[in-house]
mmCIF file of C-alpha atoms in Angstrom:
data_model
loop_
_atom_site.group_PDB
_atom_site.id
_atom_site.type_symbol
_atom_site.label_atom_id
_atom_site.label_comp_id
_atom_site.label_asym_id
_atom_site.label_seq_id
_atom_site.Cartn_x
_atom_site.Cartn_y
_atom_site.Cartn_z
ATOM 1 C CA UNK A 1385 -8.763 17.165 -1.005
ATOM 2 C CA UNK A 1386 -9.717 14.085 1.324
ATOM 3 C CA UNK A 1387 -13.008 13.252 1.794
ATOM 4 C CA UNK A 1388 -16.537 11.224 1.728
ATOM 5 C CA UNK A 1389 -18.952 11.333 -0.943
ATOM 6 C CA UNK A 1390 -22.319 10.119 -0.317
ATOM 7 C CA UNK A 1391 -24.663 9.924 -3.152
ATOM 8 C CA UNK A 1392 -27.093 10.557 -4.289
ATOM 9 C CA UNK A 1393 -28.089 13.791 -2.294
ATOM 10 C CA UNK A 1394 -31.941 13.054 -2.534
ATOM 11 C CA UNK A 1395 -33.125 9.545 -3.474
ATOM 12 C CA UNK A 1396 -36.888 8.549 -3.672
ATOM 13 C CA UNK A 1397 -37.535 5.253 -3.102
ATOM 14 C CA UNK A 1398 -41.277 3.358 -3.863
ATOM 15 C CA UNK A 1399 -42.540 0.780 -1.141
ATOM 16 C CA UNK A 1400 -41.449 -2.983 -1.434
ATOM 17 C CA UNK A 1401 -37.928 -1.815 -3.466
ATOM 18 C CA UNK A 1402 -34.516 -2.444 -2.209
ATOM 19 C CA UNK A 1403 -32.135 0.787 -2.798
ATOM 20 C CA UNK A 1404 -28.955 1.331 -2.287
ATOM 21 C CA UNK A 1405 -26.938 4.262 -0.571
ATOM 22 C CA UNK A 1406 -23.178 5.074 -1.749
ATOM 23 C CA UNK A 1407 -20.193 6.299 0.473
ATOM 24 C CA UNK A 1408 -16.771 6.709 -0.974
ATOM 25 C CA UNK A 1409 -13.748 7.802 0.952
ATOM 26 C CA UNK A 1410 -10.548 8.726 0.324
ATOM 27 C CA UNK A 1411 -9.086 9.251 3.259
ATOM 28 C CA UNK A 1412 -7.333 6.050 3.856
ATOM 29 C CA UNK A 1413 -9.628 5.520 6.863
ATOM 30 C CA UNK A 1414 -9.917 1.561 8.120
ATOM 31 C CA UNK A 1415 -13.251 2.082 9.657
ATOM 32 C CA UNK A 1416 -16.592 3.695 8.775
ATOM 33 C CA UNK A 1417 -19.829 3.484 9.479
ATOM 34 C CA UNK A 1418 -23.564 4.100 8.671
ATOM 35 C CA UNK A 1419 -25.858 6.277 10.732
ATOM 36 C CA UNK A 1420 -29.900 7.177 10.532
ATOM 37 C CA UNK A 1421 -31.112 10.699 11.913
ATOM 38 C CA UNK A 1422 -34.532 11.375 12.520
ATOM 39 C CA UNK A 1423 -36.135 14.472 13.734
ATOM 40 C CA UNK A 1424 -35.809 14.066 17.794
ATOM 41 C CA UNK A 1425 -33.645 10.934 18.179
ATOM 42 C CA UNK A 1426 -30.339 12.086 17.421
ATOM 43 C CA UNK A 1427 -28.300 9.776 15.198
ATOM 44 C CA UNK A 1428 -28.588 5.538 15.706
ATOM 45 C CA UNK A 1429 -26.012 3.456 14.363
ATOM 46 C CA UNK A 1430 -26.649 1.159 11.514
ATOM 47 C CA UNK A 1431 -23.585 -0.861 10.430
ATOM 48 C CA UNK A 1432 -20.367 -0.084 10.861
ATOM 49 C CA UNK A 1433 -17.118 -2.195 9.636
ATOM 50 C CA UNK A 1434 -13.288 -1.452 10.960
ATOM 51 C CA UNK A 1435 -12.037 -3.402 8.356
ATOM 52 C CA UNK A 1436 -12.239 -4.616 4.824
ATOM 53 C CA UNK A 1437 -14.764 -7.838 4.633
ATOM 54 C CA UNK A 1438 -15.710 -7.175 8.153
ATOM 55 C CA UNK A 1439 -18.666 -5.210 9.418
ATOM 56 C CA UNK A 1440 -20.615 -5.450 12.839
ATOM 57 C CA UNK A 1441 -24.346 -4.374 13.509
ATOM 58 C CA UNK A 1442 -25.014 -1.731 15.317
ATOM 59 C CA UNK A 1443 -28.043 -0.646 17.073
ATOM 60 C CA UNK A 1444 -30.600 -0.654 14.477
ATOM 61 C CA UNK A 1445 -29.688 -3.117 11.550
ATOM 62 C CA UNK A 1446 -32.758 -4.752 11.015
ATOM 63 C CA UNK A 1447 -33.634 -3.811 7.246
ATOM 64 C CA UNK A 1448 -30.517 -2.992 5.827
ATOM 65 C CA UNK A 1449 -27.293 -4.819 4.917
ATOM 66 C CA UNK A 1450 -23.505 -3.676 3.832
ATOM 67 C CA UNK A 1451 -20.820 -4.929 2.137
ATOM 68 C CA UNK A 1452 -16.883 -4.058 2.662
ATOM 69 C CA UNK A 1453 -14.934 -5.311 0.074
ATOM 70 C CA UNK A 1454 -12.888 -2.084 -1.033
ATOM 71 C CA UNK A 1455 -11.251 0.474 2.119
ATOM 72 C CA UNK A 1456 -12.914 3.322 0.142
ATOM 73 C CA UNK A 1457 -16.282 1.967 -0.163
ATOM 74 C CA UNK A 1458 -19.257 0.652 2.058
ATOM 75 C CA UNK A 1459 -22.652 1.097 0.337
ATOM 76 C CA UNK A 1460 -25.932 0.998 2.469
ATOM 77 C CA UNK A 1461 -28.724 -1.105 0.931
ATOM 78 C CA UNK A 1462 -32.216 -0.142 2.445
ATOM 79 C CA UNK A 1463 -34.103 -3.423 2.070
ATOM 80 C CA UNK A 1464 -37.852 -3.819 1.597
ATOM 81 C CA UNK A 1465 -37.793 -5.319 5.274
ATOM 82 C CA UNK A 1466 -37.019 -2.224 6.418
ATOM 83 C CA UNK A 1467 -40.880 -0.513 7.907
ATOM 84 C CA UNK A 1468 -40.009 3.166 7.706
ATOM 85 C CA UNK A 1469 -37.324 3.847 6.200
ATOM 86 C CA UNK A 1470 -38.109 7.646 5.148
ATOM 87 C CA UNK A 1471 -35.029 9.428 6.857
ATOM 88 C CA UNK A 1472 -31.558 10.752 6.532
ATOM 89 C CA UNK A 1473 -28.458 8.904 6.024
ATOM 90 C CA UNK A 1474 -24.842 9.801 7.288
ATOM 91 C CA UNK A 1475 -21.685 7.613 6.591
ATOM 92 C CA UNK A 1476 -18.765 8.151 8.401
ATOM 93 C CA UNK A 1477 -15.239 6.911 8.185
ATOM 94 C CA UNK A 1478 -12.066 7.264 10.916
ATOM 95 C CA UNK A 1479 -8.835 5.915 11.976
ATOM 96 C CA UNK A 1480 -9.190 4.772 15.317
ATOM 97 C CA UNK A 1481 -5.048 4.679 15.726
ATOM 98 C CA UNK A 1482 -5.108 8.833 15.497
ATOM 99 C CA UNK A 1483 -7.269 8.790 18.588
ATOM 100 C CA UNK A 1484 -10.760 8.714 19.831
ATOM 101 C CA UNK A 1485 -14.119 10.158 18.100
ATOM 102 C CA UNK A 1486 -11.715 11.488 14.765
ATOM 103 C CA UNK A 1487 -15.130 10.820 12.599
ATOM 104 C CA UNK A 1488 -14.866 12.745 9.231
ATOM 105 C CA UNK A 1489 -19.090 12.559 7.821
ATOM 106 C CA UNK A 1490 -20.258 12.446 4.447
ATOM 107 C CA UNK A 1491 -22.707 15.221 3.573
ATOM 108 C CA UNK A 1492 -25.732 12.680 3.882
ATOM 109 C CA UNK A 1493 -28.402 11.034 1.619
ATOM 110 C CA UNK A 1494 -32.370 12.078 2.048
ATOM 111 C CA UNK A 1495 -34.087 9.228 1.182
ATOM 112 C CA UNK A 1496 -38.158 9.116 0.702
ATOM 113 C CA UNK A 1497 -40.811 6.222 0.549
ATOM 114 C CA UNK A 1498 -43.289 7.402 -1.941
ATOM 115 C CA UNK B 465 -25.450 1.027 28.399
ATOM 116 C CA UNK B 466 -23.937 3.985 27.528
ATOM 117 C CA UNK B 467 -25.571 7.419 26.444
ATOM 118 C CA UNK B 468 -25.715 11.258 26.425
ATOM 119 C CA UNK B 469 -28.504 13.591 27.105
ATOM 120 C CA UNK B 470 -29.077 17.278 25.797
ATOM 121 C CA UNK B 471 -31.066 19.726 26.415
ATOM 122 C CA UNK B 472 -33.853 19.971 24.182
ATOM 123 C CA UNK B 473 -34.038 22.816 21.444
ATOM 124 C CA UNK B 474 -34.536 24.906 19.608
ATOM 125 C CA UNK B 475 -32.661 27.795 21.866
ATOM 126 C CA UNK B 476 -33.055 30.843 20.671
ATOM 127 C CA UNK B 477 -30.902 33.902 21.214
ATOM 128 C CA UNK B 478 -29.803 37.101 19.688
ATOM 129 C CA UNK B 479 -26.660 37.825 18.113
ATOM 130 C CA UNK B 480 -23.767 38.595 20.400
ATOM 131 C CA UNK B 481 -25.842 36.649 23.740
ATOM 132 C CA UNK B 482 -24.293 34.319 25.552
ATOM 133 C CA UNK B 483 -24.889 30.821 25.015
ATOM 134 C CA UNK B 484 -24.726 27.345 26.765
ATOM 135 C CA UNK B 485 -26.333 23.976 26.010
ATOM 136 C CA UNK B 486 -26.279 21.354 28.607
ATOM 137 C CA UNK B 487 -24.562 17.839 27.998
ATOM 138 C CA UNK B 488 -24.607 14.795 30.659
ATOM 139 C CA UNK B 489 -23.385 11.581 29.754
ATOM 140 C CA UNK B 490 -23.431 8.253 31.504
ATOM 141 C CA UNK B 491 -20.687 6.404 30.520
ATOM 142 C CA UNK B 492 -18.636 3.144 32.363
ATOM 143 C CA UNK B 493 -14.583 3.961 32.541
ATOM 144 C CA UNK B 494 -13.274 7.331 31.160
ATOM 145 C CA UNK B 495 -14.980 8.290 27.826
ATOM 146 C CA UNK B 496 -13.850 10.763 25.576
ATOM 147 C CA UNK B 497 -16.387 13.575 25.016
ATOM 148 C CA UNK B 498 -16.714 15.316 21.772
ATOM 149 C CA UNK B 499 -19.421 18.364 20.429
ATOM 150 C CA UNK B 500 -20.269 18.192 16.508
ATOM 151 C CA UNK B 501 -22.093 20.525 14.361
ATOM 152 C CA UNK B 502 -24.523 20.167 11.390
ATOM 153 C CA UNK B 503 -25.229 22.770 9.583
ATOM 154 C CA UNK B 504 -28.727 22.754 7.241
ATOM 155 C CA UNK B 505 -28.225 19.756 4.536
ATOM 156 C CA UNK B 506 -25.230 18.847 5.430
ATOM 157 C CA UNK B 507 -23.093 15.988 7.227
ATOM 158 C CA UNK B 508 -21.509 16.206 11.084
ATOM 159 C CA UNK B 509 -18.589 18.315 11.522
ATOM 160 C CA UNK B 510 -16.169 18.560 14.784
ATOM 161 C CA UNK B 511 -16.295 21.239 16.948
ATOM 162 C CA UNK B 512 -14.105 20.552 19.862
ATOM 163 C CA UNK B 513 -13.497 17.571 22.024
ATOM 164 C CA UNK B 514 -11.900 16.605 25.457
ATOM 165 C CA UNK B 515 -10.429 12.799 26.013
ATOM 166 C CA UNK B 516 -9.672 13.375 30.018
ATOM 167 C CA UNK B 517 -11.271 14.889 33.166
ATOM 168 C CA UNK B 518 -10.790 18.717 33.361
ATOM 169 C CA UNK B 519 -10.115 19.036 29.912
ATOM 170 C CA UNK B 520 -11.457 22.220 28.021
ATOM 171 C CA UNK B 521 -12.084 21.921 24.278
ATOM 172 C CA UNK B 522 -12.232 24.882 21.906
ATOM 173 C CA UNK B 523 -12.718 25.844 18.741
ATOM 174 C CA UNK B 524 -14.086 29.297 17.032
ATOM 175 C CA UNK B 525 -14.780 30.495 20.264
ATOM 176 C CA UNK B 526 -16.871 27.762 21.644
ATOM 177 C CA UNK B 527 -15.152 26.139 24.930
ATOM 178 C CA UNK B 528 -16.641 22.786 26.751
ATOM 179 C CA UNK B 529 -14.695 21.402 29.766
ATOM 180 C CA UNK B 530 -15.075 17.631 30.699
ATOM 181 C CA UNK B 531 -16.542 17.329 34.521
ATOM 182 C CA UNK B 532 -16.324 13.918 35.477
ATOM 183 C CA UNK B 533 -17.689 14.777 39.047
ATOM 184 C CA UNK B 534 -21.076 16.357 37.230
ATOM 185 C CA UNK B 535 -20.867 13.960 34.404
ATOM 186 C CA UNK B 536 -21.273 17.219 32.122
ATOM 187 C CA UNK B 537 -19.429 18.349 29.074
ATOM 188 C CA UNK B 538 -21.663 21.806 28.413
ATOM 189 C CA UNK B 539 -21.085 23.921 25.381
ATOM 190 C CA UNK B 540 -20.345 27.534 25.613
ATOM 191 C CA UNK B 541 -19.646 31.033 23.629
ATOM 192 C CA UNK B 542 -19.341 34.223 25.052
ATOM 193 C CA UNK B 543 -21.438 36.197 21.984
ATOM 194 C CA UNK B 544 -22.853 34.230 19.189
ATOM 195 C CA UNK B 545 -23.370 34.945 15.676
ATOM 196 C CA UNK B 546 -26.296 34.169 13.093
ATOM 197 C CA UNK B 547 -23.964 32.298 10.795
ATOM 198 C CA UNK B 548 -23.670 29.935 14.376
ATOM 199 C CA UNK B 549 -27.495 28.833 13.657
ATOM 200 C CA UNK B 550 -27.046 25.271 13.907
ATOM 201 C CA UNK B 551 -27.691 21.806 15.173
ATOM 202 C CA UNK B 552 -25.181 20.877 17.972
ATOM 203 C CA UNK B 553 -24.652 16.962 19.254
ATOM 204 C CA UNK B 554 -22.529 16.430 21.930
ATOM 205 C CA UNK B 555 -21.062 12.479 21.506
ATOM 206 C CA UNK B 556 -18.880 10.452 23.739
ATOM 207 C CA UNK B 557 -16.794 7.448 22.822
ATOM 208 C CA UNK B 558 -14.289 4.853 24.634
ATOM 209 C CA UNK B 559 -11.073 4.540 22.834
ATOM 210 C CA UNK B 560 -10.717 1.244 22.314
ATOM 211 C CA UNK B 561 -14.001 0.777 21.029
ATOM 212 C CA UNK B 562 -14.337 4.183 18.645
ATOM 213 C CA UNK B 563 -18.365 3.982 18.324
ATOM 214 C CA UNK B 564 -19.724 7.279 18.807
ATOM 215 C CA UNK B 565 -22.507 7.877 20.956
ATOM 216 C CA UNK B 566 -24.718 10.599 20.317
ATOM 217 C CA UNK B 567 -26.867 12.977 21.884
ATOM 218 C CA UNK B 568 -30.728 13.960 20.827
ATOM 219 C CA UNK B 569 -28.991 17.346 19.267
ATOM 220 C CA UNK B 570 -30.291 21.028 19.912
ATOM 221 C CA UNK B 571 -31.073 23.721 17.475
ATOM 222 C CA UNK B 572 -29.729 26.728 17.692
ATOM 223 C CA UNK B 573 -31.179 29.722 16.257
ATOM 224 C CA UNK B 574 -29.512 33.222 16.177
ATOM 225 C CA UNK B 575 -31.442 36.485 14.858
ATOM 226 C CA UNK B 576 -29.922 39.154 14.594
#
């Protein structure tokens, strides 16, 4: 079956190290995307990239970075830049030609500053 | 810019009450308006959406209908369950554009 893997589930992460978040899909989707939740605020956009060796910033990029360079793939590196970045992590992918808001979401990565 | 408020949560009801969770949006144009469900641990899934005015969405009993004169798109269900114990984010996006906007989400909680 089609779908996104995110991994890993949990990921703990020590202060001042980079880490990097994994999305996979196989959906033949051009565009996808990374969003932070946090209790309260809903879900923010990260990064998100409609096609291969293009991505865009979205509303809170400062921190991280992505890279496109396969359809199936865009990983999520949490940079040491990034002040609190204790939260979880949902990709996305879709193809905007089937119509509006067709998102299918990755089961999301936990990560934790210890 | 745009963006979508919900009520806050957590609602709680018992099984088989009737349930609604308000949605406004603020939005330029004619957005389409979707509601999504996350279930403990996991990722977003689609519930039901609407792309014009005086559209109703439904799935699995829940209906929404998209008031553009009210800015609204509220989520109903005549008689919930436990297993509908959930967070719920209503979302709106513009077509050529294909961001989704989200809501705050509200918890739902269903005893039985």
């Amino acid at each position: 079956d089609g779908g996104i893997t995110q991994s890993p589930k949990y990921l703990f992460r020590k202060e001042g190290q980079n880490v990097t978040l994994s999305c996979e899909q196989n959906l033949n989707h051009d565009a996808m995307y990374w969003y932070r939740q946090d209790p309260g605020q809903g879900l923010r956009l990260i990064y998100y990239s409609q096609i291969v060796n293009d991505f865009q910033k979205g509303d809170i990029a400062e921190g991280y970075s992505v890279s496109r360079e396969k359809k199936e793939s865009f990983p999520l590196t949490v940079t040491s830049a990034q002040k609190n970045p204790t939260a979880f992590y949902l990709c996305a992918s879709s193809r905007p030609e089937a119509g509006p808001g067709g998102y299918t979401f990755g089961s999301g990565t936990r990560l934790t500053v210890v | 810019g745009d963006s979508v408020t919900q009520m806050e949560g957590p609602v709680t009801l018992s099984e088989e009450a009737f349930l609604t969770i308000n949605c406004t949006y603020t939005a330029t144009g004619y957005p389409s308006l979707f509601w999504y469900v996350q279930y403990p641990g996991e990722g977003l899934q689609l519930l039901l959406k609407a792309t014009k005015a005086d559209d109703k969405g439904s799935n699995k009993g829940f209906e929404a209908t998209y008031r553009k004169e009210t800015t609204s798109f509220h989520l109903e269900k005549g008689s919930v369950q436990v297993s509908d114990s959930a967070v719920y984010f209503c979302a709106l996006t513009h077509y050529n554009t294909d961001k989704l906007i989200f809501g705050t989400g509200t918890r739902l909680q269903v005893f039985p």
